[in-house]
Structures are given as structure tokens and as C-alpha cells.
PDB file of C-alpha atoms in Angstrom:
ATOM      1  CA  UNK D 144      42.396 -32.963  -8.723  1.00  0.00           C
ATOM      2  CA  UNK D 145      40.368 -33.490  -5.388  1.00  0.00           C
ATOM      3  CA  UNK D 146      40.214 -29.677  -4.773  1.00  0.00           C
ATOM      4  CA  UNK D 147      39.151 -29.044  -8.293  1.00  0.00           C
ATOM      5  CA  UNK D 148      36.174 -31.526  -8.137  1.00  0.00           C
ATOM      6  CA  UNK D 149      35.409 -30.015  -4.520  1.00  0.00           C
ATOM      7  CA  UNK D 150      35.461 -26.544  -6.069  1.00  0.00           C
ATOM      8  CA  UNK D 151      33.449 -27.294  -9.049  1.00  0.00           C
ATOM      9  CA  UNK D 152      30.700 -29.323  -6.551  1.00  0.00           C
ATOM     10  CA  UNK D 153      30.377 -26.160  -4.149  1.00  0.00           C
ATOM     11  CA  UNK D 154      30.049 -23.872  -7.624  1.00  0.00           C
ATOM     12  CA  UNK D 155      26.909 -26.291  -8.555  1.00  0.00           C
ATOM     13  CA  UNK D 156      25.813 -25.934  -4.883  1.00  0.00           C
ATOM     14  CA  UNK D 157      25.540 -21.925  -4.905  1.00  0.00           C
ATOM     15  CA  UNK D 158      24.219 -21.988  -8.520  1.00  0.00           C
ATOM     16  CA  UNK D 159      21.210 -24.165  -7.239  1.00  0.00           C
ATOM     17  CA  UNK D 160      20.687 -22.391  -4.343  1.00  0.00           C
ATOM     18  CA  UNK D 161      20.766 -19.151  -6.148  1.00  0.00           C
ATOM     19  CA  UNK D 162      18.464 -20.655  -9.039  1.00  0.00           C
ATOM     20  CA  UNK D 163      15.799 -22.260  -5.656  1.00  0.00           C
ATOM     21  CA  UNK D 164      15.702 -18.587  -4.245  1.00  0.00           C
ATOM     22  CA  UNK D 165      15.541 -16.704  -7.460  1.00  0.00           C
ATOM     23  CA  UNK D 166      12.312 -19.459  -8.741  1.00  0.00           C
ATOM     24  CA  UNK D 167      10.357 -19.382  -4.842  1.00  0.00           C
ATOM     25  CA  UNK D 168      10.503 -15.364  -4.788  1.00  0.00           C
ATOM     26  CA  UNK D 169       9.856 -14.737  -8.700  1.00  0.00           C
ATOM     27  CA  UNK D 170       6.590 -13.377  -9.230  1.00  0.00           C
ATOM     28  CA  UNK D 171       3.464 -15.709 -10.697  1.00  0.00           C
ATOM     29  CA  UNK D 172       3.736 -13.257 -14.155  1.00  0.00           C
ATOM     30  CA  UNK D 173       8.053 -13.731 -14.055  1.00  0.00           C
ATOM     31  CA  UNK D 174       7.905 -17.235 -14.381  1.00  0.00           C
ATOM     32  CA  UNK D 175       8.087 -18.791 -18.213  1.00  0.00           C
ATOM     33  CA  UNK D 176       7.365 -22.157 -19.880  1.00  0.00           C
ATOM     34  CA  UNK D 177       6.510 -24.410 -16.247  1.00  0.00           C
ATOM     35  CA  UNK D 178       4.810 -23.848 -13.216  1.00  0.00           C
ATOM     36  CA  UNK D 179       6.928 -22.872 -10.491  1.00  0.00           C
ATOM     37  CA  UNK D 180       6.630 -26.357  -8.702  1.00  0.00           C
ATOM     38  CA  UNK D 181       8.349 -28.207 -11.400  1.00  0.00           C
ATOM     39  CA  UNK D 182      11.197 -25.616 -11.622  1.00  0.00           C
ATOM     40  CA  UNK D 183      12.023 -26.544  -8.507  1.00  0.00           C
ATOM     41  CA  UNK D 184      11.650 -30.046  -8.480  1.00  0.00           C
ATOM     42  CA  UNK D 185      14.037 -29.890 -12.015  1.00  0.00           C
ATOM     43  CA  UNK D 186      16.423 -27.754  -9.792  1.00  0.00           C
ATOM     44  CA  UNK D 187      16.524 -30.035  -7.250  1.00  0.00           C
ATOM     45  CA  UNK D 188      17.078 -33.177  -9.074  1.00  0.00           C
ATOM     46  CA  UNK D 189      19.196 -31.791 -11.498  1.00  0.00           C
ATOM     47  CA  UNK D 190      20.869 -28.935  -9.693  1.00  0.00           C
ATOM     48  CA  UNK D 191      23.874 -27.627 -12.742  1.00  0.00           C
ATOM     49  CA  UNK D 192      21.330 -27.939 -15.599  1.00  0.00           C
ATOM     50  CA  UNK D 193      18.293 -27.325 -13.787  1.00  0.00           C
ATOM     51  CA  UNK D 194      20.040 -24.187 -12.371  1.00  0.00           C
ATOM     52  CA  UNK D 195      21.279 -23.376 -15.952  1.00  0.00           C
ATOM     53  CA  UNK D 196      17.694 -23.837 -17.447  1.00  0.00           C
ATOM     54  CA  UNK D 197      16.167 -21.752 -14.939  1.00  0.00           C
ATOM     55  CA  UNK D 198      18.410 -18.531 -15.463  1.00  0.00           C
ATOM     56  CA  UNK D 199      18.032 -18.850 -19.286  1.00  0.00           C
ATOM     57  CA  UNK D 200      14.327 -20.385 -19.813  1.00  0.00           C
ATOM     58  CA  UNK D 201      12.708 -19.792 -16.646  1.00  0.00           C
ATOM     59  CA  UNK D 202      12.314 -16.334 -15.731  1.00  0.00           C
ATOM     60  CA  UNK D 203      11.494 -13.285 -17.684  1.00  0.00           C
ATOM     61  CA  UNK D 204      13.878 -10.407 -17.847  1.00  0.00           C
ATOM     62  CA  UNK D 205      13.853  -7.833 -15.231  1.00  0.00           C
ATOM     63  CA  UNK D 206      12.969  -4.299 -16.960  1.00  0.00           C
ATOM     64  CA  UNK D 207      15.880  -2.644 -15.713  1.00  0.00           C
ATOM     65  CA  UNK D 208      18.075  -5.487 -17.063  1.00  0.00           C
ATOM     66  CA  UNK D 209      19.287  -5.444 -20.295  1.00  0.00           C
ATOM     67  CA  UNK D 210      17.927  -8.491 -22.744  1.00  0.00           C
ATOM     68  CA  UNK D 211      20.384  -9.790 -25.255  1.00  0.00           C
ATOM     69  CA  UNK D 212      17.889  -9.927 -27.978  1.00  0.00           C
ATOM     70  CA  UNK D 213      18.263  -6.373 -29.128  1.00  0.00           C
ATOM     71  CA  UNK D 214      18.288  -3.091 -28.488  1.00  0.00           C
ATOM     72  CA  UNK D 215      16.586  -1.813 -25.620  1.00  0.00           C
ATOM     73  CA  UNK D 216      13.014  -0.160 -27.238  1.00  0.00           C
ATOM     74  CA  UNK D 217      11.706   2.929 -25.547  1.00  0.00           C
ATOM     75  CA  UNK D 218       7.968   2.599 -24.585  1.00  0.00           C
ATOM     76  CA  UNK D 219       5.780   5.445 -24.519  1.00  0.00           C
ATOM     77  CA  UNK D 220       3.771   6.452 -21.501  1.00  0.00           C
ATOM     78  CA  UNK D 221       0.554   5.174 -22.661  1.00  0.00           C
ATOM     79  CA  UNK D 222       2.109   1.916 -23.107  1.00  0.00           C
ATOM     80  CA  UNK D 223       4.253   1.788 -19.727  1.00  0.00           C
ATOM     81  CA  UNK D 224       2.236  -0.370 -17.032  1.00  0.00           C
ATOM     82  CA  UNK D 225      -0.009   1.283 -14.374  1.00  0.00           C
ATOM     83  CA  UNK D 226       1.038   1.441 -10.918  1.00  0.00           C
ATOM     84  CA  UNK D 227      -0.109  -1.794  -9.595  1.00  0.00           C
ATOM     85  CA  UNK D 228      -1.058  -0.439  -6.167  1.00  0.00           C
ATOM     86  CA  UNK D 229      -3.349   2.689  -5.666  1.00  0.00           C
ATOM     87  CA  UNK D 230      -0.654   4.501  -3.268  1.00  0.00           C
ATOM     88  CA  UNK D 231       1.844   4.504  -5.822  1.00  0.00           C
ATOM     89  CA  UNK D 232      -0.903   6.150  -8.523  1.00  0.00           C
ATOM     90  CA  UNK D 233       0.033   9.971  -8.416  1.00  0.00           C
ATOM     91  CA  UNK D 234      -3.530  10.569 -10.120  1.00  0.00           C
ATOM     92  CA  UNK D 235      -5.326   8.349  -7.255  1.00  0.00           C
ATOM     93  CA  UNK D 236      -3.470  10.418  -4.195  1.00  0.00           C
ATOM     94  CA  UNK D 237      -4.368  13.685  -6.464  1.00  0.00           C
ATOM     95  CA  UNK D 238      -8.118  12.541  -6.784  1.00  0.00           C
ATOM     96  CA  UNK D 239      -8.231  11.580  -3.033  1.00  0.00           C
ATOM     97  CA  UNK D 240      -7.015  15.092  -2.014  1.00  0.00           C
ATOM     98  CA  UNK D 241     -10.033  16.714  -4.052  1.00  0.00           C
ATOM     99  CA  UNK D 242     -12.478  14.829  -2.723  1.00  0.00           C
ATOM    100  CA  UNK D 243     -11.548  14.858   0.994  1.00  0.00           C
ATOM    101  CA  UNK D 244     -11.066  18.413   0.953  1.00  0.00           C
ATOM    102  CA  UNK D 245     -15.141  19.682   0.784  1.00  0.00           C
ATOM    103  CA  UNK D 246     -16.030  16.864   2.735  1.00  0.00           C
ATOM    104  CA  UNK D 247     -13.980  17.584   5.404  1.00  0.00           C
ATOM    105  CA  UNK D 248     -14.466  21.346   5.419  1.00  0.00           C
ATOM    106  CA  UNK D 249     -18.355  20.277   5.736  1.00  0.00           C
ATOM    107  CA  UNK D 250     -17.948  17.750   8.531  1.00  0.00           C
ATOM    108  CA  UNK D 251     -16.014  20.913  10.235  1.00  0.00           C
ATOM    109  CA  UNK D 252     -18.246  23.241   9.957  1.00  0.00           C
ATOM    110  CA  UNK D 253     -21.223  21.015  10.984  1.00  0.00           C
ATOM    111  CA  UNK D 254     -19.188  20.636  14.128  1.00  0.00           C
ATOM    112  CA  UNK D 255     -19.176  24.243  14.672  1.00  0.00           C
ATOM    113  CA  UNK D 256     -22.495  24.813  14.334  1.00  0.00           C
ATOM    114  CA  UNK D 257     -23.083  22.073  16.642  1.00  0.00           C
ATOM    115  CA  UNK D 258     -20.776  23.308  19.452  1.00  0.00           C
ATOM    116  CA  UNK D 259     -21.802  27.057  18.988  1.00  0.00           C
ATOM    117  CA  UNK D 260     -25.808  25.523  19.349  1.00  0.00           C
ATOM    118  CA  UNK D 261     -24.411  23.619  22.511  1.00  0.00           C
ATOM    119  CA  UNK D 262     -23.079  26.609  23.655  1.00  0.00           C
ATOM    120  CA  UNK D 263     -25.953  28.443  23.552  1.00  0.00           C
ATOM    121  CA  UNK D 264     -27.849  26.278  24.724  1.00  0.00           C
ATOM    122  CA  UNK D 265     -25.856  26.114  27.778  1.00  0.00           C
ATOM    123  CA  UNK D 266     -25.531  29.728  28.321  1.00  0.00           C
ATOM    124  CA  UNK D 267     -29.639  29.908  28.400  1.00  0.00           C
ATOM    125  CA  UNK D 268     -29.644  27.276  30.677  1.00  0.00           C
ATOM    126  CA  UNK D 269     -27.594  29.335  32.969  1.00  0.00           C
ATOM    127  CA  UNK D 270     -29.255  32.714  32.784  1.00  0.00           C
ATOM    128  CA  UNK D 271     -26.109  34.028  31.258  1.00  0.00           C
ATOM    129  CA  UNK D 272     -26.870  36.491  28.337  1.00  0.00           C
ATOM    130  CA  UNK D 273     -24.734  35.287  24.966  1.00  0.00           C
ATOM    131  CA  UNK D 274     -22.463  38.588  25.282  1.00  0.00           C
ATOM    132  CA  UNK D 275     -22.162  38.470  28.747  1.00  0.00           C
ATOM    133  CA  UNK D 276     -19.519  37.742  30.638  1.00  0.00           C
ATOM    134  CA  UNK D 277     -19.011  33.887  30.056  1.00  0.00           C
ATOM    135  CA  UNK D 278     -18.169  30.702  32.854  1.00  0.00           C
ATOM    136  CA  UNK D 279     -16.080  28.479  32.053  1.00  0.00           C
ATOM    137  CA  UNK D 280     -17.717  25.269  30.641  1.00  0.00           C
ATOM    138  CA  UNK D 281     -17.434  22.061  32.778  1.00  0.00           C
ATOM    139  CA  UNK D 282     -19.172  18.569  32.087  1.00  0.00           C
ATOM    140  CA  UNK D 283     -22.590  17.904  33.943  1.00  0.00           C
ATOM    141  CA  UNK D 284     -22.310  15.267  36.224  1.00  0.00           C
ATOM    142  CA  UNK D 285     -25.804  14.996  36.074  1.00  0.00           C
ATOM    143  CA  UNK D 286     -26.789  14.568  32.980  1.00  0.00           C
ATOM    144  CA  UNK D 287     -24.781  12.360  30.200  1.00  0.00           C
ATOM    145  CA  UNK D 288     -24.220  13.144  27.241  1.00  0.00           C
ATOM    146  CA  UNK D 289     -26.675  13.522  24.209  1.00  0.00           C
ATOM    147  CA  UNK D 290     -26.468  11.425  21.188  1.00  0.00           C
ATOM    148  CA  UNK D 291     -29.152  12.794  18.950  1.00  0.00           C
ATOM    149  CA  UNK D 292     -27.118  16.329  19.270  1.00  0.00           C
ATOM    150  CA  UNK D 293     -23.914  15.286  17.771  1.00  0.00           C
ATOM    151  CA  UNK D 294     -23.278  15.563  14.164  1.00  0.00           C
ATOM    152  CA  UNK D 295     -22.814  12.059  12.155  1.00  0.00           C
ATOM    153  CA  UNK D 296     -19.610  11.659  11.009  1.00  0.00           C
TER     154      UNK D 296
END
């Protein structure tokens, strides 16, 4: 009778540790009829039927488990919930891609315009005529770099 009563206390145990970590990592929207603080404080001082309560009263059914109050419905696309984060919104990533697109093939070609007018510019300074034969470009030591030249990105 002893191992009975130890088996049936260590049952109650895992049911109320189950029931504390299924209540502290349900989200704010998944939890029904109390705030999460007194779930826990009824699972704690009354770990079988607090435990109990929880699993049937507590928490809203997961969408990919089956409810017991009927058949499962099907729910049409405009009525399905939105992505809740904008990475996981095929339309958002879709929308991003169209945008980025022309404004990154005019940042490019603003940058080579820019380094073709640097060029240039360095080829005059040098005597060297445009189609000529070319040197190959080094950094002045002399003079740093120009910040009214470079394009804004």
C-alpha cells in the first residue's frame, strides 16, 4: 500500500510540474479565465486539482490540437491570422525585394560615376591622356581623402 501512495504522490508531482511549465511558458493570449500569477499560485497550493484545472480551464487549445467540442472547422484565408512577425510575411519579403532593387541599382551607378570622375580626374592630374596607356592607381600619401566627392549612401 506504501508503494501505491508513493506512486500516486510522484504522479501528482510530474502533473504539477508539467501544469508550472506549461502556465510560465504559455503565451499572454493562451491563458483563460485568471492571470497567470494565480494559476500558479493555485498549482502550487493545490498541485492534483490545480494541475487538473489548469489543463482543462486554463489554457486555450493549441491550433494543431484537436478540441473536443466538435468538429474541426476549416477557416478561410482571409480569416487565418497574419504572420505575427514581418520575416515570416511572404508579401513583406516580396515588397522589400521591389523596393531595394532601384535603389540599389541607383546607389551603384552613382558610385560609378563617381569612380569613373575620380579617375579622370586623376589621369589629368598626371598628364596621362584618358585612352592612353594607363598607371596603375595607388593612394596619395599626400593628400587624404575627399569627403565632399563621395556619393551619400
Amino acid at each position: 500500500m506504501a508503494r501505491l501512495y508513493a506512486l500516486l504522490f510522484l504522479v501528482q508531482i510530474v502533473l504539477a510540474v508539467c501544469a508550472l511549465i506549461s502556465c510560465l511558458s504559455a503565451e499572454e493570449g493562451e491563458i483563460r479565465a485568471l492571470p497567470r500569477i494565480a494559476w500558479v499560485l493555485i498549482i502550487l497550493f493545490f498541485p492534483l486539482i490545480g494541475s487538473i484545472a489548469w489543463f482543462v480551464a486554463g489554457r486555450e487549445p493549441a491550433p494543431g490540437r484537436p478540441t473536443t467540442s466538435g468538429p474541426k472547422r476549416w477557416t478561410p484565408a482571409r480569416e487565418r491570422p497574419r504572420p505575427v512577425a514581418p520575416d515570416d510575411d511572404p508579401e513583406f519579403l516580396g515588397s522589400l525585394a521591389d523596393r531595394s532593387r532601384p535603389d540599389d541599382q541607383e546607389l551603384f551607378r552613382r558610385w560609378e560615376e563617381d569612380l569613373r570622375r575620380r579617375e579622370d580626374d586623376l589621369r589629368s592630374r598626371e598628364g596621362t591622356p584618358p585612352d592612353g596607356p594607363q598607371p596603375p592607381l595607388r593612394p596619395r600619401d599626400s593628400e587624404p581623402p575627399r569627403e565632399e566627392d563621395r556619393p551619400e549612401v
